[in-house]
XYZ file of C-alpha atoms in Angstrom:
89
model
C -61.348 103.033 122.298
C -59.243 105.628 121.013
C -58.356 108.491 123.777
C -57.716 112.213 122.770
C -55.658 114.309 124.170
C -56.115 117.674 123.622
C -54.094 121.264 126.380
C -55.136 124.527 125.278
C -53.251 127.491 126.393
C -53.895 130.930 125.536
C -56.781 132.769 128.219
C -58.102 129.222 129.537
C -57.887 129.280 133.615
C -59.613 131.062 135.586
C -62.704 131.959 132.954
C -64.894 129.122 133.716
C -62.987 126.923 131.103
C -63.071 123.740 132.841
C -66.513 123.669 133.838
C -67.173 124.855 130.987
C -65.584 121.249 129.235
C -67.239 119.151 132.068
C -70.598 120.966 130.798
C -70.026 119.827 127.218
C -68.857 116.007 127.802
C -71.490 115.590 130.404
C -74.460 116.892 127.400
C -73.091 114.959 124.218
C -71.990 111.644 126.713
C -68.455 111.528 127.038
C -65.464 110.006 129.273
C -62.372 111.594 130.713
C -61.123 114.573 133.131
C -59.821 118.116 131.995
C -57.746 119.912 134.390
C -56.071 123.182 134.946
C -51.713 122.973 134.531
C -49.002 124.785 136.685
C -47.830 126.525 133.096
C -51.124 128.707 132.952
C -53.071 125.869 130.139
C -55.917 123.462 130.154
C -55.591 119.849 129.787
C -58.355 117.242 128.992
C -58.180 113.222 128.089
C -61.366 112.156 126.995
C -63.111 109.462 125.111
C -66.518 109.091 122.798
C -67.465 107.636 120.215
C -66.366 108.670 117.159
C -69.272 111.210 115.488
C -69.748 112.611 118.865
C -65.596 113.065 119.957
C -65.883 114.939 117.063
C -68.270 117.001 117.975
C -67.391 118.102 121.720
C -63.601 119.066 119.941
C -65.983 120.943 117.923
C -67.664 122.776 120.313
C -64.345 123.634 123.305
C -61.649 124.271 120.923
C -62.497 128.187 121.130
C -63.998 127.327 125.099
C -66.809 129.684 126.820
C -67.394 133.173 125.586
C -64.531 134.495 128.480
C -61.899 132.306 127.347
C -59.345 132.896 124.577
C -57.487 130.433 123.058
C -54.069 130.475 120.992
C -53.566 127.000 121.092
C -54.848 123.136 120.662
C -52.449 120.056 120.725
C -53.953 117.582 120.077
C -52.892 113.525 120.722
C -54.307 110.668 120.352
C -53.941 107.675 122.312
C -54.617 103.892 123.222
C -55.517 104.039 127.386
C -58.817 101.676 129.308
C -62.021 102.958 129.384
C -63.282 106.418 131.413
C -66.053 105.990 133.409
C -66.856 109.460 133.816
C -66.556 112.858 133.797
C -64.000 114.830 135.992
C -62.060 117.393 137.178
C -58.890 117.589 138.340
C -56.809 119.578 140.354
């Protein structure tokens, strides 16, 4: 199973970004986690069906209305399956 690793930069902390990502993951059926990083970015790793992952990425790339994503770094990895979706840290 493919694991997607995304790092968002811009105005992505203190705007509800992690909660937006978690809610969207639950609605679509995505498993993984999301967290704030010390450098002001937000990082997420997730898994799901290929079509659900594409839909999830489309929906979270802009974030909530209060956010301003200026950059999104993407990486695809091969990792063990996640069982849920959580907010870390």
